[in-house]
Coordinates of C-alpha atoms and ligand atoms in Angstrom, one line a residue:
M1 CA 34.5 -53.6 3.4
S2 CA 35.4 -50.2 5.0
E3 CA 36.9 -47.6 2.5
P4 CA 40.1 -48.9 2.1
T5 CA 43.0 -46.6 2.7
R6 CA 45.3 -46.7 -0.3
T7 CA 48.9 -46.5 1.1
S8 CA 50.8 -47.7 -2.6
E9 CA 51.1 -43.7 -4.3
P10 CA 54.5 -42.0 -4.5
A11 CA 55.6 -39.5 -1.1
A12 CA 55.6 -36.7 -2.1
A13 CA 57.2 -34.4 0.6
R14 CA 57.8 -35.8 4.5
P15 CA 56.5 -34.0 7.5
R16 CA 58.9 -34.7 10.6
A17 CA 58.9 -38.5 10.9
G18 CA 60.2 -41.2 13.4
A19 CA 59.3 -39.1 16.8
P20 CA 58.0 -41.1 20.0
L21 CA 54.2 -42.0 20.0
E22 CA 52.5 -38.9 21.5
P23 CA 51.8 -38.8 25.5
D24 CA 47.9 -40.1 25.9
H25 CA 47.8 -36.5 28.0
G26 CA 49.3 -33.0 27.4
A27 CA 50.8 -32.8 30.8
P28 CA 52.2 -29.1 31.3
G29 CA 56.2 -29.7 31.3
T30 CA 56.0 -33.2 29.6
A31 CA 56.9 -34.1 25.8
G32 CA 53.7 -33.0 24.6
G33 CA 54.7 -29.7 23.8
P34 CA 55.6 -25.8 24.9
G35 CA 54.6 -27.2 28.5
G36 CA 54.3 -24.9 32.0
S37 CA 51.6 -23.9 33.3
G38 CA 49.3 -21.5 31.5
S39 CA 50.6 -22.9 28.1
P40 CA 48.6 -23.6 25.5
T41 CA 49.2 -27.3 25.9
G42 CA 48.4 -27.3 29.4
D43 CA 44.8 -24.9 29.7
L44 CA 43.9 -27.8 26.5
A45 CA 45.0 -30.6 28.3
A46 CA 43.1 -29.6 31.4
R47 CA 39.7 -28.3 29.6
A48 CA 39.7 -32.0 28.0
A49 CA 40.0 -33.6 31.1
A50 CA 37.3 -31.4 32.6
L51 CA 35.3 -31.8 29.5
D52 CA 35.9 -35.9 29.8
A53 CA 35.4 -35.5 33.2
A54 CA 31.7 -33.9 33.1
D55 CA 31.1 -35.6 30.5
E56 CA 27.9 -38.4 31.1
L57 CA 28.8 -40.6 28.2
A58 CA 31.9 -41.0 29.2
G59 CA 31.5 -44.7 30.5
L60 CA 30.5 -45.7 27.3
R61 CA 33.8 -46.7 26.1
D62 CA 33.8 -49.6 28.1
R63 CA 31.8 -51.2 25.8
F64 CA 34.3 -51.5 23.6
T65 CA 37.6 -52.9 22.9
L66 CA 40.4 -50.2 21.5
P67 CA 43.6 -51.3 21.8
D68 CA 45.9 -49.0 24.8
G69 CA 47.7 -45.8 23.3
V70 CA 45.9 -45.7 20.7
V71 CA 43.6 -42.7 20.0
Y72 CA 41.0 -44.4 17.6
L73 CA 39.5 -41.2 15.2
D74 CA 38.5 -43.4 12.3
G75 CA 34.8 -44.6 13.1
N76 CA 33.4 -43.2 9.9
S77 CA 35.0 -45.9 8.2
L78 CA 35.5 -48.5 10.5
G79 CA 33.9 -48.4 14.1
A80 CA 35.8 -50.0 17.4
L81 CA 34.6 -54.0 18.0
P82 CA 32.2 -53.7 20.8
A83 CA 33.1 -55.4 23.7
T84 CA 29.9 -58.1 23.1
V85 CA 31.0 -59.1 19.9
A86 CA 33.2 -61.9 20.3
A87 CA 31.2 -63.6 22.9
A88 CA 28.0 -63.8 20.8
T89 CA 30.0 -64.6 17.5
S90 CA 31.2 -67.4 18.6
D91 CA 28.3 -68.7 20.3
V92 CA 26.8 -68.3 16.7
V93 CA 29.5 -70.5 15.6
T94 CA 30.2 -73.1 18.1
R95 CA 26.5 -73.5 19.0
Q96 CA 24.0 -72.5 16.7
W97 CA 26.0 -73.3 13.6
G98 CA 27.7 -76.0 15.2
E99 CA 25.5 -78.2 17.1
L100 CA 22.0 -76.9 16.3
L101 CA 23.6 -76.8 12.9
I102 CA 20.3 -76.5 9.8
R103 CA 17.9 -76.2 13.2
S104 CA 18.8 -72.5 13.8
W105 CA 16.9 -71.0 11.0
D106 CA 14.3 -71.8 12.9
E107 CA 15.8 -72.6 16.8
S108 CA 17.9 -69.5 16.6
D109 CA 15.7 -67.1 14.7
W110 CA 18.4 -66.9 11.3
W111 CA 15.8 -66.5 9.0
T112 CA 14.3 -63.6 10.5
A113 CA 17.6 -62.1 11.5
P114 CA 17.0 -58.9 8.6
E115 CA 13.8 -57.3 9.3
R116 CA 14.7 -57.9 13.5
I117 CA 17.9 -56.4 13.1
G118 CA 16.2 -53.7 11.5
D119 CA 13.8 -53.3 13.7
K120 CA 16.6 -53.0 16.3
L121 CA 18.7 -50.0 14.4
A122 CA 15.5 -48.8 13.1
P123 CA 14.8 -46.1 16.3
L124 CA 18.5 -44.6 15.5
V125 CA 17.5 -43.4 12.1
G126 CA 14.2 -42.3 13.6
A127 CA 12.3 -45.4 12.3
A128 CA 9.1 -46.8 13.3
P129 CA 9.3 -51.2 13.3
G130 CA 9.0 -52.5 9.9
Q131 CA 10.3 -50.6 7.2
V132 CA 13.7 -51.1 7.5
V133 CA 15.6 -54.2 6.5
V134 CA 19.2 -55.3 6.6
G135 CA 21.5 -57.2 4.4
D136 CA 23.5 -56.8 1.4
S137 CA 26.2 -53.8 0.8
T138 CA 24.9 -50.3 0.9
S139 CA 25.7 -50.4 -2.7
V140 CA 23.8 -53.4 -3.6
N141 CA 21.2 -51.8 -1.0
L142 CA 21.3 -48.1 -3.3
F143 CA 20.3 -50.2 -7.0
K144 CA 17.1 -51.9 -4.9
A145 CA 16.1 -48.3 -3.7
L146 CA 17.2 -46.5 -7.1
V147 CA 15.8 -48.7 -9.7
G148 CA 13.0 -48.9 -6.8
A149 CA 12.0 -45.0 -6.6
A150 CA 12.5 -44.7 -10.7
R151 CA 9.8 -47.5 -10.6
L152 CA 7.4 -45.7 -7.7
A153 CA 7.8 -42.4 -10.0
E154 CA 6.9 -44.0 -13.3
A155 CA 3.8 -45.3 -12.1
A156 CA 2.8 -42.1 -10.6
G157 CA 2.4 -40.5 -13.6
P158 CA 4.3 -39.9 -17.1
G159 CA 7.1 -37.6 -18.0
R160 CA 9.6 -37.8 -15.2
T161 CA 13.3 -38.0 -16.6
T162 CA 15.4 -37.2 -14.6
M163 CA 17.9 -38.2 -12.1
L164 CA 19.6 -35.9 -9.8
V165 CA 22.3 -37.3 -7.9
D166 CA 24.9 -35.5 -5.4
A167 CA 27.2 -34.1 -7.5
A168 CA 30.1 -34.8 -4.7
T169 CA 29.0 -38.7 -3.7
F170 CA 31.2 -41.2 -3.1
P171 CA 31.9 -43.2 -6.0
T172 CA 29.6 -46.5 -5.6
D173 CA 26.6 -44.6 -5.5
G174 CA 27.4 -42.3 -8.7
Y175 CA 28.5 -45.3 -11.0
I176 CA 25.3 -47.3 -9.1
A177 CA 23.1 -44.9 -10.3
A178 CA 24.3 -44.2 -13.2
S179 CA 23.6 -47.7 -14.3
A180 CA 20.2 -47.5 -12.3
A181 CA 19.1 -44.4 -14.3
R182 CA 20.3 -46.4 -17.4
M183 CA 18.4 -49.4 -16.9
T184 CA 15.0 -47.3 -16.0
G185 CA 15.3 -44.6 -19.0
L186 CA 16.4 -41.7 -16.9
T187 CA 19.2 -39.0 -17.2
V188 CA 21.5 -38.8 -14.7
L189 CA 22.0 -34.7 -13.6
P190 CA 24.4 -34.9 -11.1
T191 CA 24.3 -31.9 -9.1
D192 CA 25.2 -30.0 -5.9
P193 CA 22.9 -30.8 -2.7
A194 CA 22.5 -27.1 -2.2
D195 CA 21.4 -26.9 -6.0
V196 CA 19.0 -28.9 -5.8
P197 CA 15.9 -27.2 -5.0
A198 CA 17.0 -24.5 -8.5
A199 CA 17.5 -27.9 -10.3
L200 CA 13.8 -30.2 -9.5
G201 CA 11.1 -29.8 -11.9
P202 CA 7.9 -31.6 -13.5
D203 CA 10.7 -34.0 -14.6
T204 CA 12.7 -34.9 -12.2
A205 CA 11.9 -38.9 -11.0
V206 CA 14.2 -39.3 -8.1
V207 CA 16.8 -37.4 -6.3
L208 CA 19.7 -39.3 -4.0
L209 CA 21.7 -37.5 -1.8
N210 CA 24.0 -37.9 0.9
H211 CA 23.4 -36.9 4.6
V212 CA 27.0 -36.6 5.1
D213 CA 29.8 -35.9 2.5
Y214 CA 32.2 -38.4 3.1
R215 CA 34.6 -36.3 2.3
T216 CA 34.4 -33.0 3.7
G217 CA 32.0 -33.9 6.6
R218 CA 29.5 -32.0 5.7
L219 CA 25.7 -32.4 6.5
H220 CA 23.2 -31.9 4.0
D221 CA 19.6 -30.5 5.0
L222 CA 17.6 -33.8 5.1
P223 CA 14.6 -32.2 5.7
G224 CA 14.5 -28.8 3.5
L225 CA 15.3 -30.9 0.7
T226 CA 13.2 -34.0 1.6
R227 CA 10.5 -31.1 1.5
A228 CA 11.7 -30.1 -2.1
V229 CA 11.5 -32.9 -3.5
H230 CA 8.2 -34.0 -2.5
A231 CA 7.1 -30.3 -3.4
A232 CA 8.7 -31.0 -7.4
G233 CA 6.7 -34.5 -7.2
A234 CA 10.1 -36.5 -6.9
I235 CA 11.2 -39.5 -4.9
A236 CA 13.8 -39.1 -2.0
V237 CA 16.3 -41.7 -1.7
W238 CA 18.8 -40.5 1.3
D239 CA 22.2 -42.4 2.0
L240 CA 23.0 -41.9 5.6
C241 CA 26.3 -43.6 5.6
H242 CA 27.8 -41.2 7.5
S243 CA 25.1 -39.7 9.7
A244 CA 23.4 -43.3 11.3
G245 CA 24.4 -43.7 14.5
A246 CA 26.2 -39.9 14.3
L247 CA 23.6 -37.8 14.4
P248 CA 19.8 -37.5 14.5
V249 CA 18.3 -38.4 11.2
G250 CA 14.8 -38.9 11.3
L251 CA 13.2 -40.5 8.8
D252 CA 10.0 -41.0 9.4
A253 CA 9.3 -37.4 11.0
H254 CA 10.9 -35.9 7.3
A255 CA 8.7 -38.5 5.6
V256 CA 11.8 -39.9 3.4
D257 CA 10.5 -42.1 0.6
L258 CA 14.2 -44.6 0.6
A259 CA 17.1 -44.6 2.5
V260 CA 19.9 -47.4 2.3
G261 CA 23.6 -47.2 4.6
C262 CA 25.8 -49.5 5.7
T263 CA 26.3 -50.2 9.8
Y264 CA 30.4 -50.7 10.2
K265 CA 31.0 -46.8 10.5
Y266 CA 29.1 -45.6 13.6
L267 CA 27.0 -47.9 13.9
N268 CA 30.2 -50.6 15.0
G269 CA 28.8 -54.1 12.9
G270 CA 33.0 -54.8 11.7
P271 CA 34.1 -54.9 8.5
G272 CA 31.7 -55.6 5.9
A273 CA 28.5 -55.6 8.7
P274 CA 26.2 -56.2 6.3
A275 CA 24.0 -52.6 5.5
Y276 CA 20.4 -52.1 5.2
L277 CA 17.3 -50.1 3.4
Y278 CA 14.7 -48.7 4.8
I279 CA 11.4 -48.0 2.4
A280 CA 8.9 -45.5 4.4
E281 CA 6.2 -48.2 5.1
R282 CA 3.2 -45.6 2.7
H283 CA 5.7 -47.2 -0.9
Q284 CA 6.1 -50.5 0.6
A285 CA 2.8 -52.2 -1.1
A286 CA 3.9 -50.3 -4.2
F287 CA 8.0 -50.9 -4.1
D288 CA 8.7 -53.5 -6.9
S289 CA 12.7 -54.5 -6.5
P290 CA 15.0 -55.0 -9.5
L291 CA 16.2 -57.9 -7.4
P292 CA 13.2 -59.5 -6.4
G293 CA 14.9 -63.3 -4.4
W294 CA 13.5 -66.1 -2.9
N295 CA 14.1 -64.6 0.0
S296 CA 11.7 -61.6 -0.6
H297 CA 9.1 -64.3 -1.7
A298 CA 5.6 -63.9 0.0
D299 CA 5.9 -67.7 0.8
P300 CA 9.6 -68.6 -0.1
F301 CA 9.6 -72.1 0.7
G302 CA 6.3 -72.4 -1.6
M303 CA 9.1 -72.9 -4.5
T304 CA 6.8 -71.7 -6.5
P305 CA 7.6 -70.4 -10.6
H306 CA 6.1 -67.5 -9.9
Y307 CA 7.4 -64.7 -7.5
A308 CA 4.8 -62.7 -4.8
P309 CA 6.3 -60.0 -3.2
A310 CA 6.3 -60.2 0.5
E311 CA 4.3 -57.7 2.6
G312 CA 6.4 -54.9 4.0
A313 CA 10.0 -53.9 4.0
L314 CA 11.1 -57.5 3.6
R315 CA 10.8 -57.1 -0.2
G316 CA 14.2 -55.4 0.0
R317 CA 15.5 -58.9 1.0
V318 CA 17.2 -60.8 -1.6
G319 CA 19.1 -64.2 -1.0
T320 CA 20.7 -65.7 2.1
P321 CA 21.4 -63.2 4.6
D322 CA 24.7 -63.3 6.0
I323 CA 23.8 -64.7 9.5
L324 CA 27.7 -64.7 10.8
S325 CA 28.1 -60.8 10.0
M326 CA 24.3 -60.1 10.9
L327 CA 24.4 -61.3 13.9
A328 CA 27.4 -60.4 15.3
L329 CA 26.0 -56.5 13.9
E330 CA 23.1 -57.6 16.0
S331 CA 25.2 -57.9 19.0
A332 CA 27.4 -54.4 18.1
L333 CA 23.9 -52.9 18.8
D334 CA 23.4 -53.3 21.7
A335 CA 26.3 -50.9 23.0
W336 CA 23.1 -48.6 21.9
D337 CA 21.2 -49.8 25.1
G338 CA 20.2 -46.9 26.8
V339 CA 21.8 -44.4 24.7
T340 CA 19.9 -41.7 22.8
V341 CA 21.2 -40.2 19.3
E342 CA 20.1 -36.7 20.5
A343 CA 22.7 -37.4 22.9
V344 CA 25.8 -38.9 20.7
R345 CA 24.8 -35.2 18.6
A346 CA 25.5 -33.0 21.4
K347 CA 28.7 -34.9 22.5
S348 CA 29.2 -35.4 19.0
L349 CA 29.6 -31.0 18.6
A350 CA 31.4 -30.4 21.7
L351 CA 34.3 -32.7 20.5
T352 CA 34.9 -31.3 16.8
D353 CA 34.5 -27.9 18.4
F354 CA 37.0 -28.8 21.2
F355 CA 39.6 -30.6 17.9
L356 CA 39.0 -26.9 15.9
A357 CA 40.0 -25.6 18.5
C358 CA 43.0 -27.4 19.2
V359 CA 43.8 -28.1 16.1
A360 CA 43.9 -23.7 16.2
Q361 CA 46.5 -23.3 18.5
Y362 CA 48.6 -26.2 18.3
V363 CA 49.1 -26.4 14.9
P364 CA 51.0 -23.7 12.9
Q365 CA 48.7 -21.3 10.9
G366 CA 48.6 -22.3 6.9
T367 CA 49.5 -25.5 7.2
V368 CA 45.8 -26.7 7.1
E369 CA 42.3 -25.3 6.0
P370 CA 39.3 -27.1 8.3
V371 CA 36.8 -27.7 4.8
T372 CA 34.3 -29.4 7.8
P373 CA 31.7 -26.4 7.9
A374 CA 31.7 -24.3 11.0
E375 CA 28.4 -24.1 11.8
H376 CA 26.7 -27.2 13.7
E377 CA 23.8 -27.3 11.7
R378 CA 26.1 -28.1 8.9
R379 CA 28.4 -30.1 10.2
G380 CA 28.8 -34.2 10.2
S381 CA 30.3 -35.9 13.0
Q382 CA 34.0 -35.6 10.8
V383 CA 36.2 -33.1 10.7
S384 CA 38.0 -32.8 7.3
L385 CA 41.0 -30.8 7.1
R386 CA 42.4 -30.1 3.5
T387 CA 47.0 -29.9 4.1
E388 CA 49.5 -30.6 1.4
N389 CA 51.1 -34.1 1.3
A390 CA 47.5 -35.2 3.8
R391 CA 48.8 -38.9 2.9
E392 CA 52.9 -38.4 4.4
V393 CA 50.8 -36.5 6.7
M394 CA 48.2 -39.3 8.4
R395 CA 51.0 -41.8 8.4
E396 CA 53.2 -39.9 10.8
L397 CA 49.9 -39.6 12.3
I398 CA 49.1 -43.3 12.2
A399 CA 53.0 -44.1 13.5
R400 CA 52.6 -41.8 16.4
G401 CA 49.2 -44.0 17.6
V402 CA 46.4 -41.7 16.1
V403 CA 44.5 -43.5 13.7
G404 CA 42.4 -41.5 11.4
D405 CA 42.2 -41.8 7.3
Y406 CA 43.1 -39.9 4.5
R407 CA 41.5 -38.9 0.7
A408 CA 42.5 -38.0 -2.1
P409 CA 44.5 -36.2 -3.8
D410 CA 44.4 -33.8 -0.2
V411 CA 42.3 -34.1 3.0
L412 CA 43.1 -35.4 6.5
R413 CA 39.9 -36.7 8.0
F414 CA 39.3 -37.4 11.4
G415 CA 35.6 -39.1 12.4
F416 CA 34.6 -38.7 16.3
T417 CA 32.2 -41.3 17.7
P418 CA 31.5 -40.1 20.8
L419 CA 30.3 -43.6 22.2
Y420 CA 34.2 -44.2 22.7
V421 CA 36.2 -40.8 22.1
G422 CA 36.6 -38.5 24.8
F423 CA 38.0 -34.8 24.7
A424 CA 41.8 -35.8 25.8
D425 CA 42.2 -38.1 22.2
A426 CA 40.4 -35.0 20.6
E427 CA 43.3 -32.5 22.4
R428 CA 46.0 -35.4 21.4
A429 CA 45.7 -35.7 18.3
A430 CA 45.5 -32.1 17.4
R431 CA 48.6 -31.2 19.6
T432 CA 50.5 -34.3 17.4
L433 CA 49.3 -32.7 14.3
G434 CA 51.3 -29.8 15.5
H435 CA 54.6 -31.7 16.4
I436 CA 54.1 -33.3 12.9
F437 CA 54.3 -29.4 11.4
G438 CA 56.4 -27.9 13.8
Ligands
LIG1 C1 28.6 -42.6 1.6 C2 29.0 -44.2 1.3 N1 28.4 -44.6 0.5 C3 28.2 -45.6 0.0 C4 29.7 -46.6 0.7 C5 29.5 -48.0 0.0 O1 29.2 -49.1 0.8 P1 29.2 -50.1 0.7 O2 31.1 -50.7 0.2 O3 29.1 -51.3 1.7 O4 28.7 -50.7 -0.8 C6 30.1 -46.2 1.5 C7 31.4 -46.7 2.2 O5 31.9 -46.6 3.0 C8 29.7 -44.5 1.5 O6 30.8 -44.1 2.8

């Protein structure tokens, strides 16, 4: 599931509530704000219109089904529905399953879906074919990656006893890391990513980092940190949940060892869509999965009692793939046809720059504090704003048609998915936020 939003906490204080939905555009003199030509609202709305008109990716929004009147800035939690998915999924259910029944494992290529879809996704994370396998959840893939990494480190030589883990990590990563470390005899050292180079040493076995921090939207230096980890002789494992599909990752170019990520955020695979595991080609022969299920056997239908791992990334498979979700994801990835991640990144930075400028203009000073770094090289594809009563504020934003989310205790998150979010959306979101504080 996407990160769920809690709704059961007691209210602390009240932002201005009950206003109608914001108009789509901040046309001067409308209910959208101070109005009048030369007003901040009019200027920013006009700038948004000009930016949208010049945006070469603007037409991609038609590849998605989005409700009218809603500004959707939560694609960093659950991506929108690609327009092809409903028909593709219906075909899988009614024809492939309903008519072909078990023949579909061969005739509809169900059996090879995990590696086929892995190869389809691979260019989006900068991986050559044969290194990405799709299936299971991010949490499960993380377990495979961390135990696999610890075993690779152990095979390389004795004396490596620690696992450095991003101290601000998404909780599941910390929980799984603690268990993986316990199983492999390592000690977890929670470490701020900026402190990783100094913390590395001859005892470091594995380093687990997030490419983009889920709460702050801070982008970490994957190339530099991976180099530092390798210089210390350790194995680098990256969590790409908040970067894949939003910015270039360059797994092969930066010689990442192992990586995991989900597909339900910027890759729009749908709620609970299968995650993926990247195993760099150079590690595949030695990768020793802690979950050696029959789907990763060299001869799965030989039904032998002895386990022999398959070649390549598919040794990261475990059991029977979740075909309905997996084939929905395969169709969702068609939304990327002819689109480069570089173009998406350029638009993402322009969108988040523009949103921050609109927030600075519309939202009373001192009410929100951006926690996402201003520098492009340290910013992911979301803007997080710290504010009092964040949960209440987000609830009010959603009531007014601007959907972002909230992370405890005080962070409003706005995710910008360039495939379907435009500059007018950014302007309306900031203007609505300004009204709530106004
Ligand atoms: C950074 C990060 N890692 C891991 C996860 C957990 O993924 P899953 O629920 O697929 O195991 C999430 C979920 O949102 C996440 O944001």
